[in-house]
mmCIF file of C-alpha atoms in Angstrom:
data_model
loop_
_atom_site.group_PDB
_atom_site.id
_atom_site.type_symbol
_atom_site.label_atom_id
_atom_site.label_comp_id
_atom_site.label_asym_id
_atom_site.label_seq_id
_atom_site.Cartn_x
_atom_site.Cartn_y
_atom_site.Cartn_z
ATOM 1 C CA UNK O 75 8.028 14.586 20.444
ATOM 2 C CA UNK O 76 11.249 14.786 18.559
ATOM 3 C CA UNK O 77 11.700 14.962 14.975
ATOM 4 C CA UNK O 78 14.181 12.735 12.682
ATOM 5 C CA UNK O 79 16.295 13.171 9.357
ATOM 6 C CA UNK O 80 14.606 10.913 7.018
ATOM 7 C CA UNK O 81 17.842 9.092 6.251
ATOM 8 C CA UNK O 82 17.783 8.504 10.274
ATOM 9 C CA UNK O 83 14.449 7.007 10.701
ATOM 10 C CA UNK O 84 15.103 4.974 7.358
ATOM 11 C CA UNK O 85 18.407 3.841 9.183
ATOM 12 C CA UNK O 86 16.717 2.534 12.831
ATOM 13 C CA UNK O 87 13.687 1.003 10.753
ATOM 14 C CA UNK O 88 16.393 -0.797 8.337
ATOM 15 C CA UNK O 89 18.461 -1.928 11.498
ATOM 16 C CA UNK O 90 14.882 -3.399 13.026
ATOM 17 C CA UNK O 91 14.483 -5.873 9.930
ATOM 18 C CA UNK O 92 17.807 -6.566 9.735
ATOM 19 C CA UNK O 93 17.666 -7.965 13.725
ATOM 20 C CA UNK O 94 14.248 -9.929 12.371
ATOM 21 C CA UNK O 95 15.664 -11.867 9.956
ATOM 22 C CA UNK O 96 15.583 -9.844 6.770
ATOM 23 C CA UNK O 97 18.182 -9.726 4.132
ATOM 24 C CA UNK O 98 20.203 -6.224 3.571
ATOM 25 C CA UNK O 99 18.222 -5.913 0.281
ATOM 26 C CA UNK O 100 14.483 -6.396 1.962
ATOM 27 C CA UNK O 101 15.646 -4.113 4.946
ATOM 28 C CA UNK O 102 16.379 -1.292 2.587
ATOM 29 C CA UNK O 103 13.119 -1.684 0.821
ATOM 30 C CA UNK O 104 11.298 -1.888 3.365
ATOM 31 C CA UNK O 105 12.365 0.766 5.895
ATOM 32 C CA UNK O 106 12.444 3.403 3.443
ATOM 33 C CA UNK O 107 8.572 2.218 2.436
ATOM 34 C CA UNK O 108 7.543 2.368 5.679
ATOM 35 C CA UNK O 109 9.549 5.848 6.156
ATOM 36 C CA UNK O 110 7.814 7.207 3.562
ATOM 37 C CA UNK O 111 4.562 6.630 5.118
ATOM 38 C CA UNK O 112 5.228 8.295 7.919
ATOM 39 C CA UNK O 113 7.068 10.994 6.800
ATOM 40 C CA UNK O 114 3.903 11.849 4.297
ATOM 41 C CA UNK O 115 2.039 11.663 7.287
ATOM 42 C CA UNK O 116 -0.318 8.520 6.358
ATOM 43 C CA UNK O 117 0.194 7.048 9.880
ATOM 44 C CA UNK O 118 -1.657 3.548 9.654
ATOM 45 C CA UNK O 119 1.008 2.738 7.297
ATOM 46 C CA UNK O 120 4.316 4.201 8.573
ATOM 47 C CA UNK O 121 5.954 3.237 11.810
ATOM 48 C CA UNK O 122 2.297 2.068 13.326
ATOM 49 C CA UNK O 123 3.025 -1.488 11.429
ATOM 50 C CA UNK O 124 6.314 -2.346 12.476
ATOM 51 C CA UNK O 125 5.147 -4.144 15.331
ATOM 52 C CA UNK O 126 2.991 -6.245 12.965
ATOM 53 C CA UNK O 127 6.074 -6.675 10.276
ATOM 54 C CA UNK O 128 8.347 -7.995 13.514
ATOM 55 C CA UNK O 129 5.579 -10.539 14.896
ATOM 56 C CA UNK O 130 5.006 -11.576 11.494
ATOM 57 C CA UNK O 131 8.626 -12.296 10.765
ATOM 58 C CA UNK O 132 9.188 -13.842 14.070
ATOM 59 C CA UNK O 133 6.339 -16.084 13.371
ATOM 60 C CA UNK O 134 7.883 -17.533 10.303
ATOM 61 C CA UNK O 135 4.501 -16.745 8.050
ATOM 62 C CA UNK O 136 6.691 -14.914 5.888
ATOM 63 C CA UNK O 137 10.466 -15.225 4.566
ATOM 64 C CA UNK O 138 12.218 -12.041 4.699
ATOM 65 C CA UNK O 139 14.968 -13.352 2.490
ATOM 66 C CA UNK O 140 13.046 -14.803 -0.198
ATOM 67 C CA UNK O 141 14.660 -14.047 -3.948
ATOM 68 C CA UNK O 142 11.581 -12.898 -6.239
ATOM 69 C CA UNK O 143 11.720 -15.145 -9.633
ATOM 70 C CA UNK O 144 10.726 -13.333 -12.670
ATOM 71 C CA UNK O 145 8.652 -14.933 -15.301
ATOM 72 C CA UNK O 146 8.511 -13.380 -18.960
ATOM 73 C CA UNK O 147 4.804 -14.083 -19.527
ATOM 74 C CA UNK O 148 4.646 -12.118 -23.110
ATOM 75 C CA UNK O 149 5.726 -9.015 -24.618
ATOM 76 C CA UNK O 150 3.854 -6.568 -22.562
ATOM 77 C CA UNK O 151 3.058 -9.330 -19.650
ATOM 78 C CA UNK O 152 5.478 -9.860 -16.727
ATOM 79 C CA UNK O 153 5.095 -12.747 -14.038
ATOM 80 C CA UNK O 154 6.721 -12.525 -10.628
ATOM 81 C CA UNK O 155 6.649 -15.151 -8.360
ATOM 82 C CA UNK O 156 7.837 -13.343 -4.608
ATOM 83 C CA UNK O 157 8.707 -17.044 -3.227
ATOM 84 C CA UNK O 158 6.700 -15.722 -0.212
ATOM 85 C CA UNK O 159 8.741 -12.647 0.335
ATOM 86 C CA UNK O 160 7.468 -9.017 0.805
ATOM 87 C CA UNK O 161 5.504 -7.552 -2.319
ATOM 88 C CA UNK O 162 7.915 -4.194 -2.478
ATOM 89 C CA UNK O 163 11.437 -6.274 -3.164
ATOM 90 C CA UNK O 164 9.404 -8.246 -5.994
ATOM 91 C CA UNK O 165 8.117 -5.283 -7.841
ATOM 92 C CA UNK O 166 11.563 -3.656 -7.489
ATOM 93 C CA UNK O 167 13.178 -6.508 -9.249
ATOM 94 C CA UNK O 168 10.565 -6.352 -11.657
ATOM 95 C CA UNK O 169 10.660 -2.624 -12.478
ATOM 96 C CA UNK O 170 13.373 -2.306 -14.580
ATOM 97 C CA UNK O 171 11.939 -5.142 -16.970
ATOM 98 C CA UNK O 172 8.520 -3.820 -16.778
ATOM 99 C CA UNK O 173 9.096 -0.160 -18.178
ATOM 100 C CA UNK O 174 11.271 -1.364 -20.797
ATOM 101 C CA UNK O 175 8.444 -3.595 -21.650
ATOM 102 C CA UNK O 176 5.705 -0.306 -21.309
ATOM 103 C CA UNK O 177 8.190 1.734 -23.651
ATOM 104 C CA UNK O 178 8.449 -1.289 -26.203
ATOM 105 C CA UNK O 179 5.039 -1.961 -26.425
ATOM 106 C CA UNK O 180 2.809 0.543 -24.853
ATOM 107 C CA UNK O 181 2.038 -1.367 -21.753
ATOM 108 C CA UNK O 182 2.846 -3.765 -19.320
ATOM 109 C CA UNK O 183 0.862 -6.233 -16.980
ATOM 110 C CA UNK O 184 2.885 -6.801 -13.938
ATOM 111 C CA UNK O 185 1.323 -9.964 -11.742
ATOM 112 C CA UNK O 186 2.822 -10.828 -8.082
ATOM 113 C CA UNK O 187 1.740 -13.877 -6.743
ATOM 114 C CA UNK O 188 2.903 -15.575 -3.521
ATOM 115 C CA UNK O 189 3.688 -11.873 -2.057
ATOM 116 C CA UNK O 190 2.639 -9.818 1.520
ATOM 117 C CA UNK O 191 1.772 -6.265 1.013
ATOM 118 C CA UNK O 192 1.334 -4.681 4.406
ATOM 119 C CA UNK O 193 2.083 -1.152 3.068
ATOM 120 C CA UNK O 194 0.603 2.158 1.579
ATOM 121 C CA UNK O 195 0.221 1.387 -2.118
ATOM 122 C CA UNK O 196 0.728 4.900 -3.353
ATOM 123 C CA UNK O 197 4.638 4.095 -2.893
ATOM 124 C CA UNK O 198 4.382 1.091 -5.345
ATOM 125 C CA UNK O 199 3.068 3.639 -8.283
ATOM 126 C CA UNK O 200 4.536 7.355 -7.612
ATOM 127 C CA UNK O 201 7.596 6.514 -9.463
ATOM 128 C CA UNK O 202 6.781 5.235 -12.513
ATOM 129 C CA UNK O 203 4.533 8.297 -12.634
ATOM 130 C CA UNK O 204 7.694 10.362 -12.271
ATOM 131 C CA UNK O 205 8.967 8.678 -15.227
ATOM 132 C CA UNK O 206 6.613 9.863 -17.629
ATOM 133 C CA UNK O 207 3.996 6.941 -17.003
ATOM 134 C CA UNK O 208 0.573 5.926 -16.287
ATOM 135 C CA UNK O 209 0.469 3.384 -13.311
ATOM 136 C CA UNK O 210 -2.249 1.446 -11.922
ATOM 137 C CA UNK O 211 -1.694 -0.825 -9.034
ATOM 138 C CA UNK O 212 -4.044 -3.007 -6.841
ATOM 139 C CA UNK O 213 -3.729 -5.404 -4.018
ATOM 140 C CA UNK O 214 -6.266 -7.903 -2.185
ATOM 141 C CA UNK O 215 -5.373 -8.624 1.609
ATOM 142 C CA UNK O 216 -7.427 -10.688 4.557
ATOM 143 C CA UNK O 217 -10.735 -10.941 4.486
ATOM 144 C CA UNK O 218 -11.912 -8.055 6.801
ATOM 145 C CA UNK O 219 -14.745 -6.471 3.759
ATOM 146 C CA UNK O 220 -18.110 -7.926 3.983
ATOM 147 C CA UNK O 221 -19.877 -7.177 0.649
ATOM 148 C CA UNK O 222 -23.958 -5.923 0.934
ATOM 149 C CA UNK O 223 -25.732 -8.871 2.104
ATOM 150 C CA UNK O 224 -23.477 -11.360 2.825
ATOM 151 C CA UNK O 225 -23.444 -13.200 6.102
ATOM 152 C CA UNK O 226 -19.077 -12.858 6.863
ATOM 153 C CA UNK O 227 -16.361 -11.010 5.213
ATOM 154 C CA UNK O 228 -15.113 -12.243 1.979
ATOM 155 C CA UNK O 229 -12.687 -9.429 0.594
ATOM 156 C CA UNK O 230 -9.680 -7.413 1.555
ATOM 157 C CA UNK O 231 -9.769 -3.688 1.954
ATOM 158 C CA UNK O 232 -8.415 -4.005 -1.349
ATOM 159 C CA UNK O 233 -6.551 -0.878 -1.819
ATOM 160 C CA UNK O 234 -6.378 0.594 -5.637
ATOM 161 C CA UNK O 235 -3.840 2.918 -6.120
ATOM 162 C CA UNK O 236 -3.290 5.231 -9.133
ATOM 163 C CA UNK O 237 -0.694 7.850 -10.798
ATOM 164 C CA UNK O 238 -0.382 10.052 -13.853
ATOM 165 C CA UNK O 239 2.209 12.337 -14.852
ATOM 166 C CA UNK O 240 1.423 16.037 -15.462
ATOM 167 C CA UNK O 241 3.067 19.256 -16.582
ATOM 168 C CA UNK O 242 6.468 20.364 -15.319
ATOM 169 C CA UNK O 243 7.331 16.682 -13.386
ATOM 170 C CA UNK O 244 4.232 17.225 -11.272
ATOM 171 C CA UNK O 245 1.859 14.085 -11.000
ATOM 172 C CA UNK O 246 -1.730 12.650 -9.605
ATOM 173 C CA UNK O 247 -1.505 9.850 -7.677
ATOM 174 C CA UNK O 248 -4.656 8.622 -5.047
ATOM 175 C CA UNK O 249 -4.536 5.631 -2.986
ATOM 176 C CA UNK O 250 -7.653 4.243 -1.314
ATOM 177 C CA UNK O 251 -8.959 0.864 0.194
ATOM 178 C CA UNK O 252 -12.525 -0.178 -1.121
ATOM 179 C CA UNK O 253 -13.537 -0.647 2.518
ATOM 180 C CA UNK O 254 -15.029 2.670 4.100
ATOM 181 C CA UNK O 255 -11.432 2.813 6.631
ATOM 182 C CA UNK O 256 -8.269 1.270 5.927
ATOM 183 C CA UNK O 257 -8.165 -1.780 8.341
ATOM 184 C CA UNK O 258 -4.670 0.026 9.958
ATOM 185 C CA UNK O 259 -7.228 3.084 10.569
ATOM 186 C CA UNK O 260 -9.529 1.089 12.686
ATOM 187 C CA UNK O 261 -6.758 -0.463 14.866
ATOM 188 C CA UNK O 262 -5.492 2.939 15.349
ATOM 189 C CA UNK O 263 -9.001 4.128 16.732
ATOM 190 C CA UNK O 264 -8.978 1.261 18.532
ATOM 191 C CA UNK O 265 -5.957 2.174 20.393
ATOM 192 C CA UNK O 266 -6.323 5.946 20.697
ATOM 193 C CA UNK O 267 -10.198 5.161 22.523
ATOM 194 C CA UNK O 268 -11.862 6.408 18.582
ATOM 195 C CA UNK O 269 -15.671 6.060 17.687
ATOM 196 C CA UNK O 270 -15.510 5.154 13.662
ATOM 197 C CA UNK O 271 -17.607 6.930 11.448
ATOM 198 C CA UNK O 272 -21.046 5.569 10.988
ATOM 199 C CA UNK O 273 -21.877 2.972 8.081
ATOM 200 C CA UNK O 274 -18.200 2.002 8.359
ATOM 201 C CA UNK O 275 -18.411 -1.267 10.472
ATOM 202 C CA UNK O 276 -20.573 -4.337 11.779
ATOM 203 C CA UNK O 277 -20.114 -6.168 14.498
ATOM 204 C CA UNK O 278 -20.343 -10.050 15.189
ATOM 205 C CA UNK O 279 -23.787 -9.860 14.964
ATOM 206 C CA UNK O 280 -23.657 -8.508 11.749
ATOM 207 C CA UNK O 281 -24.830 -5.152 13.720
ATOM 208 C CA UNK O 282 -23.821 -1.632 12.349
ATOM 209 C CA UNK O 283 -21.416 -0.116 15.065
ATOM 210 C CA UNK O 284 -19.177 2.318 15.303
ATOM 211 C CA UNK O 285 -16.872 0.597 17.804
ATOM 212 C CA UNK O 286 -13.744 -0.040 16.704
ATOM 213 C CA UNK O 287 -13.371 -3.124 19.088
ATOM 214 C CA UNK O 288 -16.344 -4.783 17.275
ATOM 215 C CA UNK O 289 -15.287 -4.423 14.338
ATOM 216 C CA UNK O 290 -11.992 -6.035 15.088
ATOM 217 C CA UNK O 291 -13.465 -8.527 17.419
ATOM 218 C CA UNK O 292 -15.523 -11.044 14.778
ATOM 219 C CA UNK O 293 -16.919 -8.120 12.335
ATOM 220 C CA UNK O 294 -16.605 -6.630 9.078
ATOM 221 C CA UNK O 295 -15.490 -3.533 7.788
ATOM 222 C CA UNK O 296 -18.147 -2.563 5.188
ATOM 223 C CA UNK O 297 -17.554 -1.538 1.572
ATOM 224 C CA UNK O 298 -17.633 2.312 0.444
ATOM 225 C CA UNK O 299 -20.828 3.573 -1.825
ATOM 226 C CA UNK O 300 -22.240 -0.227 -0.961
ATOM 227 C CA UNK O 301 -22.710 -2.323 -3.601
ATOM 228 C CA UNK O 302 -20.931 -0.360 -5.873
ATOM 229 C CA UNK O 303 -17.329 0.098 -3.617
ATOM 230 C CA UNK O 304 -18.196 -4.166 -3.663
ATOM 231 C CA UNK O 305 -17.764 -4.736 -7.403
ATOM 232 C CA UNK O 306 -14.734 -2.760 -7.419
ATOM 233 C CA UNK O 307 -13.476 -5.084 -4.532
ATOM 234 C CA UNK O 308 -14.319 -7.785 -6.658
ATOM 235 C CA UNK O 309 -12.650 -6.660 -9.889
ATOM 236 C CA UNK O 310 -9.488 -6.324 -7.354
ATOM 237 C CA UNK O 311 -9.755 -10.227 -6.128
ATOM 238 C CA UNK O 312 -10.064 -11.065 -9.392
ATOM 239 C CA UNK O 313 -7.094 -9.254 -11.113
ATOM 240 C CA UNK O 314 -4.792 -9.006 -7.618
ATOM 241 C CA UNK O 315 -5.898 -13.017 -7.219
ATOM 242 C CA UNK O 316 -7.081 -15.081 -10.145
ATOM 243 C CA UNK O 317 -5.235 -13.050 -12.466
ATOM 244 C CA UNK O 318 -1.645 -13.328 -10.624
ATOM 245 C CA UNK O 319 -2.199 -17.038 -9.064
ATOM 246 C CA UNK O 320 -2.487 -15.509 -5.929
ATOM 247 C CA UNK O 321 -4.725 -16.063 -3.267
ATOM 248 C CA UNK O 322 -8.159 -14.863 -2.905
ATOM 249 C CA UNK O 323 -8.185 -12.748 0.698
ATOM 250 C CA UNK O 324 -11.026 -15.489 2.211
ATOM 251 C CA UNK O 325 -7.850 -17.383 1.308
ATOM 252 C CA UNK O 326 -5.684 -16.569 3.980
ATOM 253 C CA UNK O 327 -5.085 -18.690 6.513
ATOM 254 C CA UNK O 328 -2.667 -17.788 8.909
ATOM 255 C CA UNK O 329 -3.297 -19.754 11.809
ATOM 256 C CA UNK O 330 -0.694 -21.855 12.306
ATOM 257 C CA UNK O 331 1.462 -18.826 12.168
ATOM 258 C CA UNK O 332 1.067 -17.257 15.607
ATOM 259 C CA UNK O 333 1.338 -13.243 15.000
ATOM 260 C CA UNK O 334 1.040 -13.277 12.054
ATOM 261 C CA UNK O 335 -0.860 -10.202 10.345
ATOM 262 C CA UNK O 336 0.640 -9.691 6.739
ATOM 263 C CA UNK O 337 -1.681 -11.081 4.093
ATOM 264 C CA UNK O 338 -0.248 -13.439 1.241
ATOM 265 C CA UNK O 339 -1.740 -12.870 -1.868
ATOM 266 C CA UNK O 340 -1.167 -10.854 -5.099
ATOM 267 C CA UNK O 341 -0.522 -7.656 -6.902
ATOM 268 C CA UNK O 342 -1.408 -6.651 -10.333
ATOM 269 C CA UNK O 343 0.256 -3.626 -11.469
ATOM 270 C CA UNK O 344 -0.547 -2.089 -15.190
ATOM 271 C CA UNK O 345 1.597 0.389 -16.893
ATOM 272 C CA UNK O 346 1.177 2.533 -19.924
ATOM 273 C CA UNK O 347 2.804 4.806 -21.981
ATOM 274 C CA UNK O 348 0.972 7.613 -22.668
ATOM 275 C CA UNK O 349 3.064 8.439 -25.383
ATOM 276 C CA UNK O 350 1.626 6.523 -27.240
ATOM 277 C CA UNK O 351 -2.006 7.953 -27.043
ATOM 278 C CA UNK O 352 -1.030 10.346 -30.119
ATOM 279 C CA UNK O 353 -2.606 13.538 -28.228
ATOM 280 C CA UNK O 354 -0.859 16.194 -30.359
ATOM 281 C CA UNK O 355 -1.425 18.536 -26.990
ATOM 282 C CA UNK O 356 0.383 15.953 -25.366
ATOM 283 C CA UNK O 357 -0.906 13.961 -22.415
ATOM 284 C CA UNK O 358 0.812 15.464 -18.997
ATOM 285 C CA UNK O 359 -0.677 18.710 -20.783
ATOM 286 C CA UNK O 360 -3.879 17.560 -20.783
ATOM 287 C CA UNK O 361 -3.757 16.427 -17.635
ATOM 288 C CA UNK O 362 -2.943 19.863 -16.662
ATOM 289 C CA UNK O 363 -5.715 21.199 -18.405
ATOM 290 C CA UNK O 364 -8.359 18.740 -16.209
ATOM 291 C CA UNK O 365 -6.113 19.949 -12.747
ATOM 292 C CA UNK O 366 -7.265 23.359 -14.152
ATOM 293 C CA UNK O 367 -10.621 22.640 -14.387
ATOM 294 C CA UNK O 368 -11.074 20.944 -11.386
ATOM 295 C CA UNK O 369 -9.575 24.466 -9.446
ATOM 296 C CA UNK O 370 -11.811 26.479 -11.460
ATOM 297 C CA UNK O 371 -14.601 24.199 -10.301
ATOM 298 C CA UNK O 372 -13.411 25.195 -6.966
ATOM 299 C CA UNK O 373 -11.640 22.221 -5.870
ATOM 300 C CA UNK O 374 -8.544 23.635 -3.891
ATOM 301 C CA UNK O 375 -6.467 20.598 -3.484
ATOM 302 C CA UNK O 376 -6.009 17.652 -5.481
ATOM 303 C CA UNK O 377 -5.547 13.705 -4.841
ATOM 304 C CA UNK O 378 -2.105 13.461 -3.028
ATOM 305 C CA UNK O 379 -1.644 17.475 -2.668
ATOM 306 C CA UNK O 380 -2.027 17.030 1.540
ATOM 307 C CA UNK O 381 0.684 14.400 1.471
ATOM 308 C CA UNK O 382 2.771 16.272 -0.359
ATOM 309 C CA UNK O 383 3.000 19.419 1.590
ATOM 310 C CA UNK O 384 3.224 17.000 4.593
ATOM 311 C CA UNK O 385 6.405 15.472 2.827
ATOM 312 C CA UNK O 386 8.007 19.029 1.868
ATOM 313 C CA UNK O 387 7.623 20.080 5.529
ATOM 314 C CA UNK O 388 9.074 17.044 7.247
ATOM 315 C CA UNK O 389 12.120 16.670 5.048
ATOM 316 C CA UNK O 390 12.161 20.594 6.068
ATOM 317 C CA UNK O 391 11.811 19.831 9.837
ATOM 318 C CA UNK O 392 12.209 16.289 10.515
ATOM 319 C CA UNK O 393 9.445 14.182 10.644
ATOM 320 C CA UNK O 394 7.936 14.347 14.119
ATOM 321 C CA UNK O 395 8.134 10.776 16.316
ATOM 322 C CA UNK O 396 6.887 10.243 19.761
ATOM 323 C CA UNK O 397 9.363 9.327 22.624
ATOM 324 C CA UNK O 398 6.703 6.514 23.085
ATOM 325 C CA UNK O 399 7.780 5.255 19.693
ATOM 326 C CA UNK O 400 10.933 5.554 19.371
ATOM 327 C CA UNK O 401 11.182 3.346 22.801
ATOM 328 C CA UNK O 402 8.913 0.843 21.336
ATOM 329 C CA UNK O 403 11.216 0.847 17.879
ATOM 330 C CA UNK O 404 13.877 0.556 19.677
ATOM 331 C CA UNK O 405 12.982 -2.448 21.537
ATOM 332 C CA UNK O 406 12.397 -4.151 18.179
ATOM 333 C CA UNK O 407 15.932 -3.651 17.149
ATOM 334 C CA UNK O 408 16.686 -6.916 19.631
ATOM 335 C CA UNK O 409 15.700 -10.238 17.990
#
């Protein structure tokens, strides 16, 4: 194990998309998204999906060069259409646009459609958060989520991602699929020879099972708290899909694409601006105030704490990368 500078690892990841096809403007994007997983420690989005960005590039699925268009759909709605590009590069051409629109009216509705998202979301909402606002973000993906009941899967993991600010430039931020694992975290206990936790998975069969193999073999990752984790997977098709003109994830059909694993769909991102809530306490205050509460309740740590002390100790001591890896990364720096 050896550990790398951030700026490093961002560097070789940026020099891998670059050899795949990328322009210089997606490569940045995306290697220091995908550095920022892994250096906050949420492996089964970090440098555990390059492989599947490189096959998917090489497969021609998605363009890695595409310009996102931007579509002024109303004073506090934004379109962006990401031409079949990455979703990261279209909501960075959009963010500029959409806070002014947030700070001019109060909010703003940002809708992706035509855009992969094969990242952590958390990324896509911590900074406007560090700007002073509220952010909500939410994606739909393949359709790997059966839904109580039904005979196949018919949503994404559909991850929903959230940030506020709160006192002294601190923030909350969660992000979490609506499926009981992340879809990366089953692959991963696939590989490393993992049992996943009951109620998590069915097989072919439609069989609970806690093999990872089964689940990726014809299954169905289930939905958490059942049918209720399913209507908020729902609520996600319908504003990451029908809302944005994407696609719905039973949608996606990438066969004709062989390796191919990024979904093409949507994103819906919502902003506010809490300043305009009128809270004469003011709002990252009272955010504070429920942090408070929540430690006096006894809750030691708080959504996104664990990442964060993960993020302050690799950019301390280099974020730690196998010798495995790094041979495998460095294999993908040849087209």
């Amino acid at each position: 194990m050896t550990h790398m500078d951030f700026d490093a690892l961002v560097a070789l990841l940026r020099r891998i998309f670059l050899a795949n096809g990328t322009s210089d403007a997606v490569a940045d994007i995306l290697a220091r998204n995908c550095a920022s997983a892994e250096r906050d420690g949420a492996m089964s989005h970090g440098l555990f999906r390059m492989a599947g960005y490189v096959s998917t590039l090489r497969s021609g699925w998605v363009d890695g060069r595409a310009q996102p268009r931007l579509e002024d759909g109303g004073a506090s709605f934004l379109r962006v259409d990401a031409a079949n590009g990455f979703a990261q590069p279209a909501l960075a051409a959009a963010t500029r646009l959409a806070i002014d629109k947030a700070r001019a009216t109060g909010a703003c509705v940002v809708a992706i459609r035509r855009s992969h998202h094969f990242a952590a979301l958390w990324p896509d909402v911590e900074p406007f958060a560090l700007q002073g606002l509220v952010a909500i973000a939410m994606v739909n993906s393949m359709a790997y989520v059966a839904p109580p009941g039904a005979r196949h899967p018919v949503y994404g993991t559909n991850p929903l991602a959230f940030a506020a600010p709160r006192a002294d430039g601190r923030i909350v931020v969660f992000d979490q699929a609506v499926s009981v694992l992340a879809h990366g975290d089953v692959q991963i206990a696939a590989r490393d020879g993992h049992m996943l936790p009951a109620d998590a998975g069915v097989d072919a069969a439609g069989q609970p099972t806690r093999d990872p193999q089964a689940v990726l073999d014809g299954g169905a990752l289930l939905p958490f708290g059942g049918h209720k984790g399913a209507a908020i997977a729902l609520m996600i098709e319908i504003m990451a899909a029908a809302l944005t003109g994407g696609l719905f994830s039973s949608e996606v059909d990438w066969s004709a694409h062989l390796g191919a694993q990024t979904p093409c769909t949507g994103e819906c991102l919502i902003l506010i601006d809490p300043g305009r809530s009128g809270s004469a306490v003011g709002f990252a205050n009272r955010v504070e105030q429920m942090v408070t509460a929540l430690h006096d309740a006894g809750q030691a740590r708080m959504p996104g704490d664990r990442r964060f002390a993960v993020r302050e100790k690799a950019m301390r001591e280099g974020i730690p990368v196998s010798a495995d890896m790094l041979r495998q990364l460095e294999a993908l720096t040849t087209a």
